[in-house]
mmCIF file with all atom_site columns, N, CA and C in Angstrom:
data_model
loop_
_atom_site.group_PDB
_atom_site.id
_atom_site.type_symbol
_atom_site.label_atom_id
_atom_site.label_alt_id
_atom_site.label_comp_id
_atom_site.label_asym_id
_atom_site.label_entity_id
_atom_site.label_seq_id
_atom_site.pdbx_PDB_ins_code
_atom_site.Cartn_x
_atom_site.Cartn_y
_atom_site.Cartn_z
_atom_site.occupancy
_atom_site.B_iso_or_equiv
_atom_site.pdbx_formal_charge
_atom_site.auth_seq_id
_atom_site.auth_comp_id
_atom_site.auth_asym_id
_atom_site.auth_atom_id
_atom_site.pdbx_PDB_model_num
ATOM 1   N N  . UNK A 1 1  ? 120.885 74.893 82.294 1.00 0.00 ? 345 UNK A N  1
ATOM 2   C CA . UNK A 1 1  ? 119.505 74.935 81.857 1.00 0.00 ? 345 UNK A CA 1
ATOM 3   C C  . UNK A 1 1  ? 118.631 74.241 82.900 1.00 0.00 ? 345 UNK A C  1
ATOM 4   N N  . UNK A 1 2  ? 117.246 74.644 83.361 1.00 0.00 ? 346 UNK A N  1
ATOM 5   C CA . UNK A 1 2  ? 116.571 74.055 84.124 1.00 0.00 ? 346 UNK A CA 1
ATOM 6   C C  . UNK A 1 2  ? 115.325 73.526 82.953 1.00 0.00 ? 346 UNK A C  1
ATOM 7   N N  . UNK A 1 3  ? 114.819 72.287 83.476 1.00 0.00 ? 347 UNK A N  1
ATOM 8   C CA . UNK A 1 3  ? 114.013 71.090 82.940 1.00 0.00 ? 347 UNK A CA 1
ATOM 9   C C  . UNK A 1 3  ? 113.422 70.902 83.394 1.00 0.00 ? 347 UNK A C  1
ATOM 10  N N  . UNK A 1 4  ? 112.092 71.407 82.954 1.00 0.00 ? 348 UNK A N  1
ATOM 11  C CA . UNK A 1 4  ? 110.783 70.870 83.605 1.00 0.00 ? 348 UNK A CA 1
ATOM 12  C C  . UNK A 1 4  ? 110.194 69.716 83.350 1.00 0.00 ? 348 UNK A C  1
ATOM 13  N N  . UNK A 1 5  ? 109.684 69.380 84.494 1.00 0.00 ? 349 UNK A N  1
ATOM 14  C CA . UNK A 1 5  ? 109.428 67.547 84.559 1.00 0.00 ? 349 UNK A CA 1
ATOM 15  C C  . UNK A 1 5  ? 108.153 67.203 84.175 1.00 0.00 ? 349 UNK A C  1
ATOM 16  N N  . UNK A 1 6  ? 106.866 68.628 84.432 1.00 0.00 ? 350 UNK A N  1
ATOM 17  C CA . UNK A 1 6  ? 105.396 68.657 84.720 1.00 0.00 ? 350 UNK A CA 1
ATOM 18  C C  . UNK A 1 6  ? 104.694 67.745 83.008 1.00 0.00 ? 350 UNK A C  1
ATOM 19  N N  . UNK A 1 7  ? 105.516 67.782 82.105 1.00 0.00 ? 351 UNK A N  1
ATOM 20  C CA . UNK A 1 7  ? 104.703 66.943 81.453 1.00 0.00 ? 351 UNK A CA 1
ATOM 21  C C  . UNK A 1 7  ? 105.078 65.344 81.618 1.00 0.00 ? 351 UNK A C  1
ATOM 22  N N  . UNK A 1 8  ? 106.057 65.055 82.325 1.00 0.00 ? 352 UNK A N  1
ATOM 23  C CA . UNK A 1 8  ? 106.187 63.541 82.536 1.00 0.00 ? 352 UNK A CA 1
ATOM 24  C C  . UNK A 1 8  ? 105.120 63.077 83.854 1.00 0.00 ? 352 UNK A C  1
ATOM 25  N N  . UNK A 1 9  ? 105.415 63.979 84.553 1.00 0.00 ? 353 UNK A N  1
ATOM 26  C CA . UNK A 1 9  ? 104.518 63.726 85.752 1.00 0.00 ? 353 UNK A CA 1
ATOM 27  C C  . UNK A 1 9  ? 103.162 63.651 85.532 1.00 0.00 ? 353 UNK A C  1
ATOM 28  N N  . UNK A 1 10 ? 102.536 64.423 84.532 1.00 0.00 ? 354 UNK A N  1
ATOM 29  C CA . UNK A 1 10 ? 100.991 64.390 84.057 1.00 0.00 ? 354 UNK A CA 1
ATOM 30  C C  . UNK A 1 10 ? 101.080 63.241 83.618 1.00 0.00 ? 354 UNK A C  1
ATOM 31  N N  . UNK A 1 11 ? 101.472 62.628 82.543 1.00 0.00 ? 355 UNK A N  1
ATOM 32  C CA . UNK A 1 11 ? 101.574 61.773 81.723 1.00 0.00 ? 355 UNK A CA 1
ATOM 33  C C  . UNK A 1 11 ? 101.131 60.750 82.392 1.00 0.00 ? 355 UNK A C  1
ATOM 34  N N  . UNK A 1 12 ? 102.782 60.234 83.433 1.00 0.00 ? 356 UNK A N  1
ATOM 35  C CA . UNK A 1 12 ? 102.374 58.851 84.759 1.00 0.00 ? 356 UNK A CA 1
ATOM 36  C C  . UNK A 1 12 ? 101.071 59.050 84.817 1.00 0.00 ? 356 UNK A C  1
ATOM 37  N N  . UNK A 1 13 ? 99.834  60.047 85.350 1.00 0.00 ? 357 UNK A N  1
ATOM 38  C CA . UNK A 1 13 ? 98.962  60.434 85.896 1.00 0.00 ? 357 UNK A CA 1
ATOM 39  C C  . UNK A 1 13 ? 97.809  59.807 85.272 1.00 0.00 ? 357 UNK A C  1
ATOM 40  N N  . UNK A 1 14 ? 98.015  60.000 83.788 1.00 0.00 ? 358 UNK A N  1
ATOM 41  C CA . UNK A 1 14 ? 97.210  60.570 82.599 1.00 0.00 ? 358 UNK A CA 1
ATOM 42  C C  . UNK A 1 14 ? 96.097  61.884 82.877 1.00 0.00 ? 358 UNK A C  1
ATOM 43  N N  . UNK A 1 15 ? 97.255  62.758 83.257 1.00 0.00 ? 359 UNK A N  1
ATOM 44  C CA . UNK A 1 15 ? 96.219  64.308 83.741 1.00 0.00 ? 359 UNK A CA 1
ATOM 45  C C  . UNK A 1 15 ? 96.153  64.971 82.657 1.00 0.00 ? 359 UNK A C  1
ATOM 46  N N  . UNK A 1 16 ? 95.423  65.959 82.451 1.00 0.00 ? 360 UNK A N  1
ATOM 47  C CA . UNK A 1 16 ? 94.902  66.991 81.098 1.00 0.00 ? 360 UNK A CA 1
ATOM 48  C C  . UNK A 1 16 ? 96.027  68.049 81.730 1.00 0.00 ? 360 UNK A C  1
ATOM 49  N N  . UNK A 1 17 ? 96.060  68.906 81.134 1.00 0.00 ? 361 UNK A N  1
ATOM 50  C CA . UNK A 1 17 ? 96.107  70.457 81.759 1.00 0.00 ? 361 UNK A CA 1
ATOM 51  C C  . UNK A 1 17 ? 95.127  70.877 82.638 1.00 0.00 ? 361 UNK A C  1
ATOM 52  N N  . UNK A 1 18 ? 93.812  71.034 81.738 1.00 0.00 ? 362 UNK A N  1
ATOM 53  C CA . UNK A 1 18 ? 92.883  71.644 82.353 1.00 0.00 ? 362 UNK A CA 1
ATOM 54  C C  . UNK A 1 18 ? 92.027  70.923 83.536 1.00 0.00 ? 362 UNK A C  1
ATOM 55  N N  . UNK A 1 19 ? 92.476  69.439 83.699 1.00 0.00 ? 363 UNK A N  1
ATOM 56  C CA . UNK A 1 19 ? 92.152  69.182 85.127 1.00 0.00 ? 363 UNK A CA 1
ATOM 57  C C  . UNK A 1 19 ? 93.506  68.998 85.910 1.00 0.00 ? 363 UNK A C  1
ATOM 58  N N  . UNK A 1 20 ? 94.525  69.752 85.994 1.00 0.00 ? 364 UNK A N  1
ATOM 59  C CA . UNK A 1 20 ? 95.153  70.200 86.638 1.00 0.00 ? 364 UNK A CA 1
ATOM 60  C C  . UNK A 1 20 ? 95.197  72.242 86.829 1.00 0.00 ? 364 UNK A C  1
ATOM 61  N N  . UNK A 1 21 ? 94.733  72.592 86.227 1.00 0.00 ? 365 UNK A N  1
ATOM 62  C CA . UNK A 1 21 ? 94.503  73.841 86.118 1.00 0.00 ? 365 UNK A CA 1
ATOM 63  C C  . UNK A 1 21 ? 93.510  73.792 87.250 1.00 0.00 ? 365 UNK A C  1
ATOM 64  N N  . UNK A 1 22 ? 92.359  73.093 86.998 1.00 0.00 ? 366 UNK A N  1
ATOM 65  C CA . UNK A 1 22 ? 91.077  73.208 87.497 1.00 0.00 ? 366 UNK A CA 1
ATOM 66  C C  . UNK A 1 22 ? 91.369  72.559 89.017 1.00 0.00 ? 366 UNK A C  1
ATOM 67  N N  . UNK A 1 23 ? 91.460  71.685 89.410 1.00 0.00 ? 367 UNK A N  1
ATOM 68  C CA . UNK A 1 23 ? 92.068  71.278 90.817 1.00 0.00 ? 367 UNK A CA 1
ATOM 69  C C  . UNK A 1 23 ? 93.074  72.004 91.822 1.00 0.00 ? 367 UNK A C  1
ATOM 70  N N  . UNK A 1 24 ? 94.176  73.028 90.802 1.00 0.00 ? 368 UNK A N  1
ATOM 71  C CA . UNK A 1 24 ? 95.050  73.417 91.831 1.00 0.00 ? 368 UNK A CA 1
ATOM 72  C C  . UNK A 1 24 ? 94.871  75.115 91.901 1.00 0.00 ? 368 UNK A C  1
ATOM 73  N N  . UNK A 1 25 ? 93.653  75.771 90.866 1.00 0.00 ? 369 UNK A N  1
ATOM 74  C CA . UNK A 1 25 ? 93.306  76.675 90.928 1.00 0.00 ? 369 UNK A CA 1
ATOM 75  C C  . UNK A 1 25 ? 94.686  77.786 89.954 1.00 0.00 ? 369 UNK A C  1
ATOM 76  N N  . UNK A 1 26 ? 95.139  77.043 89.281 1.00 0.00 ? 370 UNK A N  1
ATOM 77  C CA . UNK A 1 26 ? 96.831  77.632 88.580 1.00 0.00 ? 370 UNK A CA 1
ATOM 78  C C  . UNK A 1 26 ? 96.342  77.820 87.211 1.00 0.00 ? 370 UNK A C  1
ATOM 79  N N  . UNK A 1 27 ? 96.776  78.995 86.729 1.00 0.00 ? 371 UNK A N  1
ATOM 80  C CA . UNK A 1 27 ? 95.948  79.678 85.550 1.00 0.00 ? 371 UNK A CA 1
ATOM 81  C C  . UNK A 1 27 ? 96.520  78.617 84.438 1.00 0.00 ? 371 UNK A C  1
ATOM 82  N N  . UNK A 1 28 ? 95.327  78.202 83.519 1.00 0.00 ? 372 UNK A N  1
ATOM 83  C CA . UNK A 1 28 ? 95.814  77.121 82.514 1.00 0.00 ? 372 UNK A CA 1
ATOM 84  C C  . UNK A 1 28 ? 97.301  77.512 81.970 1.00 0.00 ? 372 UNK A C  1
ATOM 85  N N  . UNK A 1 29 ? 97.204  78.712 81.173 1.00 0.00 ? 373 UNK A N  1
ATOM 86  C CA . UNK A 1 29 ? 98.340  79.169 80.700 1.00 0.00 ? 373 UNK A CA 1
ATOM 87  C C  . UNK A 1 29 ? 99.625  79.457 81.429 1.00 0.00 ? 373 UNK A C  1
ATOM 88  N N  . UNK A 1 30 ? 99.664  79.235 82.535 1.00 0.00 ? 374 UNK A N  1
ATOM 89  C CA . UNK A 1 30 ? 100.538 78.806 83.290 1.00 0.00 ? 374 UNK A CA 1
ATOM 90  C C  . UNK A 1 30 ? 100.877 77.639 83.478 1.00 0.00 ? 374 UNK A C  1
ATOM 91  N N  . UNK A 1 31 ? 100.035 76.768 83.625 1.00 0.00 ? 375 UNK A N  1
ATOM 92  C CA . UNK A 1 31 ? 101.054 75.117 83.296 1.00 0.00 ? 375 UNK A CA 1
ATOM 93  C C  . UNK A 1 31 ? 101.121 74.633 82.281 1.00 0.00 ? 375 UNK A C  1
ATOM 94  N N  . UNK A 1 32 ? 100.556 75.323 81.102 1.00 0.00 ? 376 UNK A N  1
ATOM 95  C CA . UNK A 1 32 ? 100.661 75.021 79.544 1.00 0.00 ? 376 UNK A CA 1
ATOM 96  C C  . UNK A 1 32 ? 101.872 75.775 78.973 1.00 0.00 ? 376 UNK A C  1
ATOM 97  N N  . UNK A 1 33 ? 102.531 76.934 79.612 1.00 0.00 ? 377 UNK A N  1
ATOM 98  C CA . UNK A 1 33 ? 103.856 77.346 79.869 1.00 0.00 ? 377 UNK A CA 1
ATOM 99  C C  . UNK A 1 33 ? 104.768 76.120 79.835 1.00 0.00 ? 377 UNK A C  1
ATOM 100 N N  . UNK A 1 34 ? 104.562 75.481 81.532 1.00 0.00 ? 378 UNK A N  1
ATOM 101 C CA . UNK A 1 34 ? 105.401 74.704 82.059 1.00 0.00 ? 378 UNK A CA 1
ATOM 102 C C  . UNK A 1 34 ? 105.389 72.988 81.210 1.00 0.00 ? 378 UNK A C  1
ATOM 103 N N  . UNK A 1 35 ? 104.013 73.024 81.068 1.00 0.00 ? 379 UNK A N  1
ATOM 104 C CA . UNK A 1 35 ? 104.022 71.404 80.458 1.00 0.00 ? 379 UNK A CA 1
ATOM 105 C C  . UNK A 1 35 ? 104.650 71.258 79.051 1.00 0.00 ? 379 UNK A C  1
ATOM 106 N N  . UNK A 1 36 ? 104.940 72.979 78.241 1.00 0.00 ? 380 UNK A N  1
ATOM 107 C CA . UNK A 1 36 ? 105.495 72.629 77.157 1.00 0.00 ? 380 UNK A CA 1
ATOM 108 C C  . UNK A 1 36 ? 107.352 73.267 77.172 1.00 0.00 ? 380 UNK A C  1
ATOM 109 N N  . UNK A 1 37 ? 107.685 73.594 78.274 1.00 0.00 ? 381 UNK A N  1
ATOM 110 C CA . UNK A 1 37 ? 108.732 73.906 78.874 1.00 0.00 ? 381 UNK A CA 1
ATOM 111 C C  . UNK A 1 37 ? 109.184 75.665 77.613 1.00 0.00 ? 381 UNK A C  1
ATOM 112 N N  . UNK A 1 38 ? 107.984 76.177 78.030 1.00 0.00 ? 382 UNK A N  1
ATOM 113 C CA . UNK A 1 38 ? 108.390 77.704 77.839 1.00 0.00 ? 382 UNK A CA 1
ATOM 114 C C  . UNK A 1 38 ? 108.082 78.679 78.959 1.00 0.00 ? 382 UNK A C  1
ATOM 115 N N  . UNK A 1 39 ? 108.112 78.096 79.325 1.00 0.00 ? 383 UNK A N  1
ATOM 116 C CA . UNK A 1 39 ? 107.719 79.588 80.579 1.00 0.00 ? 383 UNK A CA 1
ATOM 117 C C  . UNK A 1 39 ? 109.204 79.835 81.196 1.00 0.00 ? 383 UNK A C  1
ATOM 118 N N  . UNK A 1 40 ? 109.564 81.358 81.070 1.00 0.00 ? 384 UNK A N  1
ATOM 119 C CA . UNK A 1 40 ? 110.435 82.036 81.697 1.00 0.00 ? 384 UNK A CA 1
ATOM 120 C C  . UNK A 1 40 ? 110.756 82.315 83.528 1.00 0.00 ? 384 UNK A C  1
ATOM 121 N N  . UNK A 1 41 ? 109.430 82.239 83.867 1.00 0.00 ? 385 UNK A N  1
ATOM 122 C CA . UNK A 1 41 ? 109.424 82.789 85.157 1.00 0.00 ? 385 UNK A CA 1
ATOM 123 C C  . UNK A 1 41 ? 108.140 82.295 85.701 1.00 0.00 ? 385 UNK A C  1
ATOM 124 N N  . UNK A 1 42 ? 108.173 81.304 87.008 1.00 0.00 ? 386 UNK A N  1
ATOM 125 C CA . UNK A 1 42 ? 107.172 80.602 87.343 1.00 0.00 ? 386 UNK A CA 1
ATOM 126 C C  . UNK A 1 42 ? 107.428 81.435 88.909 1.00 0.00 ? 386 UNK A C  1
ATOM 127 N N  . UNK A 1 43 ? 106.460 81.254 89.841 1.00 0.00 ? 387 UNK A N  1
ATOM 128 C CA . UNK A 1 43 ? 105.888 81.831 91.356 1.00 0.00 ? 387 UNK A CA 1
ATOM 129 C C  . UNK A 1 43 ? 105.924 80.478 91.780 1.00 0.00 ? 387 UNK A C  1
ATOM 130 N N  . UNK A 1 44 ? 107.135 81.296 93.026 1.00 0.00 ? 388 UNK A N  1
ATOM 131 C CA . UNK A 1 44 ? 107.004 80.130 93.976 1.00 0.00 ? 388 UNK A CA 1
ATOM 132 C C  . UNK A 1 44 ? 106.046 79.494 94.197 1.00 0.00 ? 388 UNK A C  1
ATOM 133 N N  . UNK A 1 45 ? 104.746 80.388 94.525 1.00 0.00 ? 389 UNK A N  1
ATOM 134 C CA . UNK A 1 45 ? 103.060 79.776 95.066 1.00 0.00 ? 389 UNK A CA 1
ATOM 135 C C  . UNK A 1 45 ? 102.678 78.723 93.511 1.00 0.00 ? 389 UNK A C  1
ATOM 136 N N  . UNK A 1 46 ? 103.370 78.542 92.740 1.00 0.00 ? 390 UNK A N  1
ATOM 137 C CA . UNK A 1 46 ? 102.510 77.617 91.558 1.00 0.00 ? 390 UNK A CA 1
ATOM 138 C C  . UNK A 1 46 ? 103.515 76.603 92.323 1.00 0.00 ? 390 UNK A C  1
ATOM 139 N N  . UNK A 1 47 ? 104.629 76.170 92.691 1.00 0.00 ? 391 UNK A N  1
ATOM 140 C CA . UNK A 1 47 ? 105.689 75.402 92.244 1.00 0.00 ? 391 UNK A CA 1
ATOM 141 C C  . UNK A 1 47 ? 104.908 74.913 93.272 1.00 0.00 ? 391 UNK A C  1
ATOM 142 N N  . UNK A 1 48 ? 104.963 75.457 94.574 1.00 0.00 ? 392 UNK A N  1
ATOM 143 C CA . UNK A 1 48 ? 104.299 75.052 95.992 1.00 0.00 ? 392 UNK A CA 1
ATOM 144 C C  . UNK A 1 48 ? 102.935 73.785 95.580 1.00 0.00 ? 392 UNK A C  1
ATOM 145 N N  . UNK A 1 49 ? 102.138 74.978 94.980 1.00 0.00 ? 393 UNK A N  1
ATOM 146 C CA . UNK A 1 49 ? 100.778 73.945 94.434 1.00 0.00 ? 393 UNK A CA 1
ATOM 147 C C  . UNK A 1 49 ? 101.021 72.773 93.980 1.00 0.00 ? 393 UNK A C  1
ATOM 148 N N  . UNK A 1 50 ? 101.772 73.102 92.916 1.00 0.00 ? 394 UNK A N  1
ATOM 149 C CA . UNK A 1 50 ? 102.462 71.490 91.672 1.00 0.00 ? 394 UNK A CA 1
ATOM 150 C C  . UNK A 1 50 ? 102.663 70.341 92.912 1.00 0.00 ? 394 UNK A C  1
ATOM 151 N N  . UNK A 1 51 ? 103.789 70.961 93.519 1.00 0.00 ? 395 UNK A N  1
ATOM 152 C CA . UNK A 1 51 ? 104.581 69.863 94.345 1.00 0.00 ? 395 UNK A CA 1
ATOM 153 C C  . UNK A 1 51 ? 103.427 69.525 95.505 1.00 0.00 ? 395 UNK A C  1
ATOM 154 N N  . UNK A 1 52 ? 102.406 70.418 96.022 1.00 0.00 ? 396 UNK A N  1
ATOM 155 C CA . UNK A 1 52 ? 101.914 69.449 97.330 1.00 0.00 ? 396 UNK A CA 1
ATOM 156 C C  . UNK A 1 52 ? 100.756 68.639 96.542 1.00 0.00 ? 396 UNK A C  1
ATOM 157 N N  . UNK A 1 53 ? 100.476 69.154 95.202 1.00 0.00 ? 397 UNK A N  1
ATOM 158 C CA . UNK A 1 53 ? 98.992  68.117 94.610 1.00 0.00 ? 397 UNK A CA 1
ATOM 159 C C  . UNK A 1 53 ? 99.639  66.957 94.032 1.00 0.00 ? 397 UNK A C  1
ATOM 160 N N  . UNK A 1 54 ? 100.710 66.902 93.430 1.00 0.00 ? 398 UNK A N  1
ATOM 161 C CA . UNK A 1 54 ? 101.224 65.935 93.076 1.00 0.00 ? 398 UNK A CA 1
ATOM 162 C C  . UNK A 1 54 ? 101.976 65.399 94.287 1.00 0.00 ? 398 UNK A C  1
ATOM 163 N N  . UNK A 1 55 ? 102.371 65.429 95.263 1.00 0.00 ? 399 UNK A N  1
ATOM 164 C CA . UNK A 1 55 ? 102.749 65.140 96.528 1.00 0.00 ? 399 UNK A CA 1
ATOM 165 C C  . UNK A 1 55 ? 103.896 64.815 96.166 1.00 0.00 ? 399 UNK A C  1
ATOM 166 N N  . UNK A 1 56 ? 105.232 65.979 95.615 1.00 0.00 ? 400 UNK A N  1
ATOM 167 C CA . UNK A 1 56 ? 106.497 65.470 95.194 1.00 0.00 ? 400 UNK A CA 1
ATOM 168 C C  . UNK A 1 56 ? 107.106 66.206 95.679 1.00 0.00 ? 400 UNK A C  1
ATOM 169 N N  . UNK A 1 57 ? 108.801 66.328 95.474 1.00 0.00 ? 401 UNK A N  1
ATOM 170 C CA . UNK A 1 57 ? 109.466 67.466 96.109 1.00 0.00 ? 401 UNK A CA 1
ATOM 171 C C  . UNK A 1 57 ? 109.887 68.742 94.803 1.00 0.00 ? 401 UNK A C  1
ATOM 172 N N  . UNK A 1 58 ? 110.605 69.394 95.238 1.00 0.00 ? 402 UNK A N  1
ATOM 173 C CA . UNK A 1 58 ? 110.651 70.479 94.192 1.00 0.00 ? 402 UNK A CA 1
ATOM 174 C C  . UNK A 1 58 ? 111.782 69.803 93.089 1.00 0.00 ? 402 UNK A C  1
ATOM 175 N N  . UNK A 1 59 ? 112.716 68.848 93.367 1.00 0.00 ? 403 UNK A N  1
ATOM 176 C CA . UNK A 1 59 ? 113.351 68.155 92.847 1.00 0.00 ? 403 UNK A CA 1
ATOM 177 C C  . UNK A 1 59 ? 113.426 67.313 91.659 1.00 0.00 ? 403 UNK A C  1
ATOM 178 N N  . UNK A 1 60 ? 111.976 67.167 92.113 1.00 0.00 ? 404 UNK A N  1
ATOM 179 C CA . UNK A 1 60 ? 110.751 65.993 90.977 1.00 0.00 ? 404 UNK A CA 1
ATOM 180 C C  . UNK A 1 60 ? 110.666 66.965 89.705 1.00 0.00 ? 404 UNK A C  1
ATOM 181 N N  . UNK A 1 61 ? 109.976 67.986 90.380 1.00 0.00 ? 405 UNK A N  1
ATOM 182 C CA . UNK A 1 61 ? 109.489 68.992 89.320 1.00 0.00 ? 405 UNK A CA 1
ATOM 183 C C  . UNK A 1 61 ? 110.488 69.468 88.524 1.00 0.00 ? 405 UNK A C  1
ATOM 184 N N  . UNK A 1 62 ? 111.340 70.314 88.891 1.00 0.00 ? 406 UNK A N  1
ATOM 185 C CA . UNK A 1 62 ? 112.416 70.691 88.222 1.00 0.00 ? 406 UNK A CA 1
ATOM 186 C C  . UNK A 1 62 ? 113.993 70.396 88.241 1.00 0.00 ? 406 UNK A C  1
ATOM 187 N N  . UNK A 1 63 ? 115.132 70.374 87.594 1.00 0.00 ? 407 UNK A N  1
ATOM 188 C CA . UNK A 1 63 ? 116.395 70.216 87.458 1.00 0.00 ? 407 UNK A CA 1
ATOM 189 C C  . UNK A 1 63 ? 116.865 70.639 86.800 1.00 0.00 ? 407 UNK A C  1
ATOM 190 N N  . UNK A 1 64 ? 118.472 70.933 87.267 1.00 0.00 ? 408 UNK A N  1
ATOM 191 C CA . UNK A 1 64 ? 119.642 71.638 86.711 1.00 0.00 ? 408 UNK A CA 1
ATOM 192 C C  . UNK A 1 64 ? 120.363 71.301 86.412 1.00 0.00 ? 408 UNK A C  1
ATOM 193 N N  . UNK A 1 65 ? 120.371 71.320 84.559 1.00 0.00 ? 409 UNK A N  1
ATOM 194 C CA . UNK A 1 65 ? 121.023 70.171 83.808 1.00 0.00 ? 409 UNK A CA 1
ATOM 195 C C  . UNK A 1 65 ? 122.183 70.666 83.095 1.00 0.00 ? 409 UNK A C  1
ATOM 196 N N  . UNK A 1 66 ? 123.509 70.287 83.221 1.00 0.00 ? 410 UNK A N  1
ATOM 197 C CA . UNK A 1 66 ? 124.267 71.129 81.793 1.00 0.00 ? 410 UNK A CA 1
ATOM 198 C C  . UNK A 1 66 ? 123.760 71.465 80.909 1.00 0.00 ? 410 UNK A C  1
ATOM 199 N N  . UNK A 1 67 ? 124.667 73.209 80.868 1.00 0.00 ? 411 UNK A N  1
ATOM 200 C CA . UNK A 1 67 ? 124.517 73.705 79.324 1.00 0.00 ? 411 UNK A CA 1
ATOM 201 C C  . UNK A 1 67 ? 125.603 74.002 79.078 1.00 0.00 ? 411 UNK A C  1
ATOM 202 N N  . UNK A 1 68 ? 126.200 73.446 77.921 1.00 0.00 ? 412 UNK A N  1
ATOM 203 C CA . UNK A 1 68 ? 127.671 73.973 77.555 1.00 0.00 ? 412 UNK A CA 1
ATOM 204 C C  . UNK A 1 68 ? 127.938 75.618 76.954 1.00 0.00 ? 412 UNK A C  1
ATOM 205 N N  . UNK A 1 69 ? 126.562 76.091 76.724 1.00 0.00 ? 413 UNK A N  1
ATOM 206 C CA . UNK A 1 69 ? 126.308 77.657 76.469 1.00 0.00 ? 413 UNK A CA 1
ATOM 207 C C  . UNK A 1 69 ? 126.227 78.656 77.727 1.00 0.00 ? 413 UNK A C  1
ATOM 208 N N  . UNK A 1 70 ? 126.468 78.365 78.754 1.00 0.00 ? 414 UNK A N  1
ATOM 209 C CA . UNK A 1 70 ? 127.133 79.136 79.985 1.00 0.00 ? 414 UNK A CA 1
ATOM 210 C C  . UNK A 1 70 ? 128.427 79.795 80.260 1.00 0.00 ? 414 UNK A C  1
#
């Protein structure tokens, strides 16, 4: 299973969505996908954005965690 990190990272921040929407130009409903960890299929070009505005690696953002359902 992969684990998205983007609502811990807001959090540290205390960022909204929508002033992260609004700053990295990434359609709200696209990191409201990610910040509530439903989104199926994210674009490289968002992950790119995430990671250089938050100045992290792709590592930060996401991970690959056991699933014993594999």
């Amino acid at each position: 299973m992969v684990k998205c990190h983007l609502s811990t990272i807001m959090g540290e921040k205390r960022l909204k969505i929508a002033d992260v929407a609004r700053e990295t130009s990434i359609n709200r409903g696209t990191i409201t996908r990610m910040y509530h960890e439903e989104a199926t299929r994210v674009d490289l070009e968002v992950i790119e954005k995430l990671c250089r505005y938050f100045k992290i690696e792709v590592g930060d953002l996401y991970e690959l965690t056991d699933d014993s359902d594999i």
